[in-house]
XYZ file of C-alpha atoms in Angstrom:
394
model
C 0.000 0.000 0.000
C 2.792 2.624 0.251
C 4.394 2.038 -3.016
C 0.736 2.791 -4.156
C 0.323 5.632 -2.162
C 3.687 6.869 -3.528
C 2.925 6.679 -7.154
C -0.230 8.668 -6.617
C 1.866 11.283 -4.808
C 3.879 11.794 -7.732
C 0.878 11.504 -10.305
C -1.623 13.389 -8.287
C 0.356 16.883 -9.267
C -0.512 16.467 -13.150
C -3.698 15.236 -12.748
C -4.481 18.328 -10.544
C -3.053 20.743 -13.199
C -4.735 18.835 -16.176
C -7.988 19.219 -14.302
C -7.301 22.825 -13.408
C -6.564 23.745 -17.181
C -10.086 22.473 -18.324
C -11.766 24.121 -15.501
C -10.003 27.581 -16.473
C -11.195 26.850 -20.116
C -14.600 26.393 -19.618
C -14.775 29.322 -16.783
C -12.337 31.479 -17.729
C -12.607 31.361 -20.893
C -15.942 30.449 -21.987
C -18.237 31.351 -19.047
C -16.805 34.636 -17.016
C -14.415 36.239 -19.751
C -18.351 37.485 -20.607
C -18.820 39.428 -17.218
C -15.559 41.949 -18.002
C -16.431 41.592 -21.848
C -19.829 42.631 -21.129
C -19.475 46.364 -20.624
C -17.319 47.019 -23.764
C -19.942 44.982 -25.806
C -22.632 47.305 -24.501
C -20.410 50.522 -25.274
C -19.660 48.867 -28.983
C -23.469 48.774 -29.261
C -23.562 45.227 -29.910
C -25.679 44.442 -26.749
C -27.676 46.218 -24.565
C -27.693 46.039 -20.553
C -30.889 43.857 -21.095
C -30.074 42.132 -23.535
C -26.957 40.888 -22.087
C -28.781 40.003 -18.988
C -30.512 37.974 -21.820
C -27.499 36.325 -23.166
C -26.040 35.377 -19.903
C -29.693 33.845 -18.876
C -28.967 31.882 -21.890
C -25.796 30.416 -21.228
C -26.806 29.611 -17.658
C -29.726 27.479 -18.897
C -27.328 26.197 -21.157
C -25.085 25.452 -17.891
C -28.077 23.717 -16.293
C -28.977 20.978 -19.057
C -25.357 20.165 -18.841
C -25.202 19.330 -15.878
C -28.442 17.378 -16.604
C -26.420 14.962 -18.545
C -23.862 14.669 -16.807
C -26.382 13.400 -14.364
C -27.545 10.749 -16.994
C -24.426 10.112 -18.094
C -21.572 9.824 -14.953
C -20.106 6.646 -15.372
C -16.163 6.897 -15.694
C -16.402 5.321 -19.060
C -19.367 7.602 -20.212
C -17.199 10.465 -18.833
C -14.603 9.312 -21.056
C -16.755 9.527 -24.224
C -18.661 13.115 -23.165
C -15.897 14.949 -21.745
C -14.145 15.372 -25.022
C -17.066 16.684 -26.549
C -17.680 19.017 -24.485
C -14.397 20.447 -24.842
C -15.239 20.502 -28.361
C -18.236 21.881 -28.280
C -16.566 24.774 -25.914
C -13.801 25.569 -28.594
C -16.581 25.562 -31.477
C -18.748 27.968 -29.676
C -16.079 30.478 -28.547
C -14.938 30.808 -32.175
C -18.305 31.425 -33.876
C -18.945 33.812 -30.884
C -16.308 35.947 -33.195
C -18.721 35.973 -36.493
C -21.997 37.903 -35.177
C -23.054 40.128 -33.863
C -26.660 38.975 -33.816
C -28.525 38.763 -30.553
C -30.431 35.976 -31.441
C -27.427 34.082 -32.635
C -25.383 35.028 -29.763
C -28.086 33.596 -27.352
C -28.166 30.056 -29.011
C -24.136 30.272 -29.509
C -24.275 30.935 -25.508
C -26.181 28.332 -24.517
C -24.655 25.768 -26.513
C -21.099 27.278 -24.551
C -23.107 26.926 -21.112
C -24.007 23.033 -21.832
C -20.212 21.921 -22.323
C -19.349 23.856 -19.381
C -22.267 22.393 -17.085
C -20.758 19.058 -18.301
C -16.975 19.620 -17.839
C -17.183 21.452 -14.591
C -19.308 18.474 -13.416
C -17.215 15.544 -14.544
C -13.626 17.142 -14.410
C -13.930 17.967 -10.516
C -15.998 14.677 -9.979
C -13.559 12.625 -11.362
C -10.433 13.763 -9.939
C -12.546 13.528 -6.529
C -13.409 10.057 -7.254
C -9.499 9.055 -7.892
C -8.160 11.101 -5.354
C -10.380 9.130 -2.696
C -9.254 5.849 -4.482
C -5.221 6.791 -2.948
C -6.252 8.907 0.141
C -5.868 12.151 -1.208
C -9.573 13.463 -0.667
C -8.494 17.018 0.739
C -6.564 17.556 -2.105
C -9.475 17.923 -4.214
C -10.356 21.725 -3.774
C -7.593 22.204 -5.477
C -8.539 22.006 -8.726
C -10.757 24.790 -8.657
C -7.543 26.958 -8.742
C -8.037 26.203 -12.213
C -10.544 28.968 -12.233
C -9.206 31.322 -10.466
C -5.968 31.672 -12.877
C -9.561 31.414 -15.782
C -10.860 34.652 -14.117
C -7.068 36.308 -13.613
C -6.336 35.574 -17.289
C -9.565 36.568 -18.938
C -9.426 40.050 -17.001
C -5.718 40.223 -18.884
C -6.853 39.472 -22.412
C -9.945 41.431 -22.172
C -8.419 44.314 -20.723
C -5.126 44.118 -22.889
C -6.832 43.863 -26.186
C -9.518 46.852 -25.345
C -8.213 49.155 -27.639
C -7.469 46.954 -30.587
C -10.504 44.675 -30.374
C -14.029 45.872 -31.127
C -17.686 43.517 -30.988
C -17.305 40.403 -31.706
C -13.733 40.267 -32.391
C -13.529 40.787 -28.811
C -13.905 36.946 -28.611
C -10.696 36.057 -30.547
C -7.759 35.709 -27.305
C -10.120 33.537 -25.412
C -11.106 31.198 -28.564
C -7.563 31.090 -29.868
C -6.303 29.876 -26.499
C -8.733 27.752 -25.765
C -7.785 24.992 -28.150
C -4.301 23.660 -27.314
C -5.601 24.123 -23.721
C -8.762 22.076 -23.378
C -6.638 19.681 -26.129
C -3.676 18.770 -23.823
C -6.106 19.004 -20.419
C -8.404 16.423 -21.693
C -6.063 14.109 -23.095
C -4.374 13.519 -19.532
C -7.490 12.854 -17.903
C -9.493 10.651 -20.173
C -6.426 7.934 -19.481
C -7.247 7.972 -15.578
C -7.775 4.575 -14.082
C -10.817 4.660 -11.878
C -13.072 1.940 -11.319
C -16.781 2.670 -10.863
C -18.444 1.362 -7.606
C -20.182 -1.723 -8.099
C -22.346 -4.434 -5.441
C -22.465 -7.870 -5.682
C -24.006 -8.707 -8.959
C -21.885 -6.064 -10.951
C -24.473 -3.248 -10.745
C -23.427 0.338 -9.657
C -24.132 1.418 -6.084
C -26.306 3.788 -5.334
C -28.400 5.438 -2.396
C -31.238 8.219 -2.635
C -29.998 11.035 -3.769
C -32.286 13.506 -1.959
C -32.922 12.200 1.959
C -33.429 14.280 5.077
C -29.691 14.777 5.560
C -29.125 16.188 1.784
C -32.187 18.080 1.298
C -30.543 21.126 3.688
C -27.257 20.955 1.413
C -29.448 20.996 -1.735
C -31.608 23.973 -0.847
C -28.712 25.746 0.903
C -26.330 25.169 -2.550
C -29.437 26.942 -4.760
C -28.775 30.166 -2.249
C -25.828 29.878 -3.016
C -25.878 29.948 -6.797
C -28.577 32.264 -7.011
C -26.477 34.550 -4.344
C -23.183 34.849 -5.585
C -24.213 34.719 -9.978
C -25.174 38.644 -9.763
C -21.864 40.192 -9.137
C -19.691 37.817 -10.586
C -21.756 38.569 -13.846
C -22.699 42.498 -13.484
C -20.004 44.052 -10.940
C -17.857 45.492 -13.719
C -21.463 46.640 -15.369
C -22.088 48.127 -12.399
C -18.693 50.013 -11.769
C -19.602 51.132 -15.513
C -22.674 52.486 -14.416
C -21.692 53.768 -11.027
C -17.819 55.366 -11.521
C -16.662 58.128 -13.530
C -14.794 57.604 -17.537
C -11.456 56.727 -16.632
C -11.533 55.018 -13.192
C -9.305 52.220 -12.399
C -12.300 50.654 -11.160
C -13.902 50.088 -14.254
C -11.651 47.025 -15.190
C -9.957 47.334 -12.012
C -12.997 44.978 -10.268
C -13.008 42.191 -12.115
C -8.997 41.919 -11.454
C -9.707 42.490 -7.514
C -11.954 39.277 -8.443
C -9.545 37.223 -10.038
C -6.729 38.106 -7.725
C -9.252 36.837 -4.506
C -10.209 34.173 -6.445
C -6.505 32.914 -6.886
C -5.888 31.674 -3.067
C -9.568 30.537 -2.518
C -9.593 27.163 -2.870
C -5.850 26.610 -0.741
C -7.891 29.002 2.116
C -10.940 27.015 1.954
C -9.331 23.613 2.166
C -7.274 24.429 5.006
C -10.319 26.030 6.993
C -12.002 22.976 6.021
C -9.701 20.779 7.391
C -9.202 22.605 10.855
C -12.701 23.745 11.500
C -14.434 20.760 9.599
C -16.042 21.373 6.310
C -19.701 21.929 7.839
C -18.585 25.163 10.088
C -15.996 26.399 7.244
C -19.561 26.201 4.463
C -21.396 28.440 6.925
C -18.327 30.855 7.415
C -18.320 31.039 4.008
C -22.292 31.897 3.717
C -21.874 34.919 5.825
C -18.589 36.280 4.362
C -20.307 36.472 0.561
C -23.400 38.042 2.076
C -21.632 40.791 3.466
C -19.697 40.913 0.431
C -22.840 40.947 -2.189
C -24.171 43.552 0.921
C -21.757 46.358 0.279
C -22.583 46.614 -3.130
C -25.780 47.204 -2.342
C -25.265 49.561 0.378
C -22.470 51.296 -1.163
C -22.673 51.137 -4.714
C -19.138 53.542 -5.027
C -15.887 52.316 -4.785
C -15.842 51.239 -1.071
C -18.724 48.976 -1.961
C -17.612 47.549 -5.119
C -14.123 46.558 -3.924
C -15.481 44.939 -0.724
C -17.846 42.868 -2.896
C -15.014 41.889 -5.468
C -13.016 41.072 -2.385
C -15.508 39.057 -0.377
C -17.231 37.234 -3.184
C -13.765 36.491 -5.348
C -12.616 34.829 -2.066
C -15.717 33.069 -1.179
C -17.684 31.531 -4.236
C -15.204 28.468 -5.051
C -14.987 27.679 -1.038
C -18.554 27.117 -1.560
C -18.355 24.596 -4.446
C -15.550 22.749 -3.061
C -16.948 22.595 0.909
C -20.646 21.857 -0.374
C -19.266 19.381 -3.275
C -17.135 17.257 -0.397
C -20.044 17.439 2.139
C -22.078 15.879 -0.111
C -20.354 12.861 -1.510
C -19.614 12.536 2.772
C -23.918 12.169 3.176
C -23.585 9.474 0.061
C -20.187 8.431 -0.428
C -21.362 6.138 -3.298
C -23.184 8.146 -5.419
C -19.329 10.457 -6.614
C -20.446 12.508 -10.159
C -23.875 11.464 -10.646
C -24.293 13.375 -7.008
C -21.826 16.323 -7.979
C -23.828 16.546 -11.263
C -27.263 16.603 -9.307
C -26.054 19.611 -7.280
C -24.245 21.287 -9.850
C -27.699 21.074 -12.061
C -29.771 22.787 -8.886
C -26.456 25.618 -8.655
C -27.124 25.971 -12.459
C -30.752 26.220 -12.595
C -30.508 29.311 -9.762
C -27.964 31.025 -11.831
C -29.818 31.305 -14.762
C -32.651 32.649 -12.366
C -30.225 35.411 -11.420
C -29.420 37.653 -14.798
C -33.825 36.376 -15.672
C -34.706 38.261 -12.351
C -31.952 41.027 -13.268
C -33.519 41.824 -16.333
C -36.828 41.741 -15.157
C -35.921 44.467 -12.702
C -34.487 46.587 -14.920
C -36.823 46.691 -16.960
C -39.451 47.169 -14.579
C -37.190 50.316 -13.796
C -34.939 49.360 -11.015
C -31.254 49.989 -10.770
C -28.383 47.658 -11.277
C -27.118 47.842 -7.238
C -30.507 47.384 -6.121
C -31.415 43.940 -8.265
C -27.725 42.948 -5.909
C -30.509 42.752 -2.816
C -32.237 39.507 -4.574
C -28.326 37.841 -3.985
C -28.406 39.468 -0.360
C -31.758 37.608 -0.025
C -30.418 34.199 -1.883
C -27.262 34.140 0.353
C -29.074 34.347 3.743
C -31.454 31.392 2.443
C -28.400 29.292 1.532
C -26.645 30.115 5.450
C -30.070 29.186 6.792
C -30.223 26.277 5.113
C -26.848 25.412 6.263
C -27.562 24.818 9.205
C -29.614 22.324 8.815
C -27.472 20.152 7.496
C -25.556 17.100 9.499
C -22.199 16.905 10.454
C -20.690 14.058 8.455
C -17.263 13.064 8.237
C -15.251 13.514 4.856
C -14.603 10.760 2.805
């Protein structure tokens, strides 16, 4: 058992990377390069503030139905097969998102982006989980979402570094480019993981309810969270747009502060879920990206847009990784077909978000006040959490 436990030692570093890679090419690069895009698409005229609320509703409900299958399909060797197309798919999408401008087109090209992304940042995470608990090397896993932190830090860079030569769709080019010899060498390392699936007696997979009186709490207190933390981390540089004078270092200068928090998150998050236990460190978590998502609204100026790029950037992927771990602890046998199931619920609340946003707007409200409905979503998600068990970690 030690020679085994010292090959994975060695192997577990690439894997990690290879898994971070896809998850900062689906996130950084095909989901959130759209919230610092978003603003100079609006000033090219391209979109509107509604109708990029639109767009982004889109690609979350895109975002849902992949997770969807990776619900139906989250056997290892079905992960094998759909994780490669999804990568695809990603790659395809990114680069037609360069030939319209068309907000119709955009919409569908969106969604289509948000399905491979529900899919990879189900199954890449899941996986890695899955063969990290195979060699003891569970609290390892949060690390992969580093992945996305470097996605947000680099899509911030290309955005703002190509501002002045790039103009409506072309603004898509760094990201697509990019994205291809990335998701290409990411997915070939993981695809050749060994990883049995569970199996019982007679050869058929194990499983256990999936919604019981110990999950329900995490389920309901994961929606808050989606639906909490999906408004600034789409509209804060919108907002700093809307709020700041021409010219402030603000009005790129948040979605950096957002990427730079994000960067440590997951190390903090696994190390205050390993000394406080992952239960206490989830509800820690709750109340810092309240009062994060809080300061925008009550101080829509600088003070309250840096606390809320600082609060939420370091919070949102401790909540993944703590909720993701707490749940396969409450049904250690169901690994991605569980991940995908609460990745689905977090996807279906996010594409509530921007729906809600643009119904507010529309309706006449302002940008910092539609923040209050993540306010409200983020105190029904700490609620909820405590509510739920305390379980050990696998």
């Amino acid at each position: 058992m030690a020679s085994r436990d010292t090959s994975s030692a060695g192997a577990m570093a690439p894997v990690l990377v290879a898994g971070a890679i896809l998850l900062l090419v689906v996130h950084g690069l095909g989901r959130f390069i759209y919230t610092p895009l978003l603003p100079y698409l609006v000033a090219d005229g391209q979109l509107t503030a509604a109708g990029g609320a639109a767009v982004a509703t889109w690609n979350y409900l895109g975002y849902l139905v992949g997770a969807m299958f990776a619900i139906r399909w989250h056997r290892v060797d079905q992960i094998r097969r759909l994780l490669p197309l999804a990568l695809g798919v990603h790659v395809l999408t990114t680069l037609l998102m360069t030939q319209t401008d068309r907000l119709g087109l955009i919409s569908a090209i969106r969604m289509l982006n948000g399905i491979a992304n529900g899919v990879v940042f189900v199954q890449v995470p899941a996986l890695i989980l899955e063969w990290l608990v195979l060699h003891r090397r569970a609290h390892r896993s949060g690390l992969v979402y580093l992945g996305v932190g470097l996605g947000l830090l680099l899509s911030s860079a290309l955005v703002a570094g190509s501002a002045d030569r790039l103009q409506g769709a072309a603004r898509w080019w760094p990201a697509a480019l990019l994205s291809v010899p990335l998701a290409w060498w990411g997915v070939a390392r993981l695809i050749r993981l060994e990883l049995p699936h569970p199996a019982g007696r007679d050869g058929t997979p194990v499983t256990t309810p999936l919604l019981d009186r110990a999950s329900v709490p995490l389920f309901l207190s994961y929606a808050g969270a989606g639906l909490g933390y999906i408004l600034p981390m789409t509209f804060l540089p919108l907002l700093a747009r809307q709020t700041l004078p021409a010219g402030h270092w603000l009005l790129d200068g948040t979605w950096l502060i957002v990427a730079l928090c994000t960067l440590p998150a997951p190390w903090l998050w696994n190390r205050l879920g390993a000394g406080l236990g992952d239960l206490p460190a989830l509800r820690l978590n709750f109340l810092v990206q309240l009062l994060g998502v809080l300061a925008a609204v009550l101080w829509p100026g600088p003070p309250g847009l840096v606390l809320c790029a600082v609060l939420v950037g370091g919070t949102f992927l401790g909540t993944v990784l703590l909720t993701q771990r707490i749940g396969r602890a409450l049904h250690p046998h169901q690994g991605p077909r569980l991940s995908a199931a609460m990745v689905a619920l977090y996807g279906f609340t996010q594409m509530a978000g921007p729906w809600l946003t643009k119904q507010w707007l529309e309706a006449g409200g302002t940008l910092a006040a539609a923040f209050g409905i993540g306010v409200a979503a983020l105190a029904f998600g700490l609620a909820f959490a405590f509510w739920v068990p305390r379980q050990p970690v696998a």
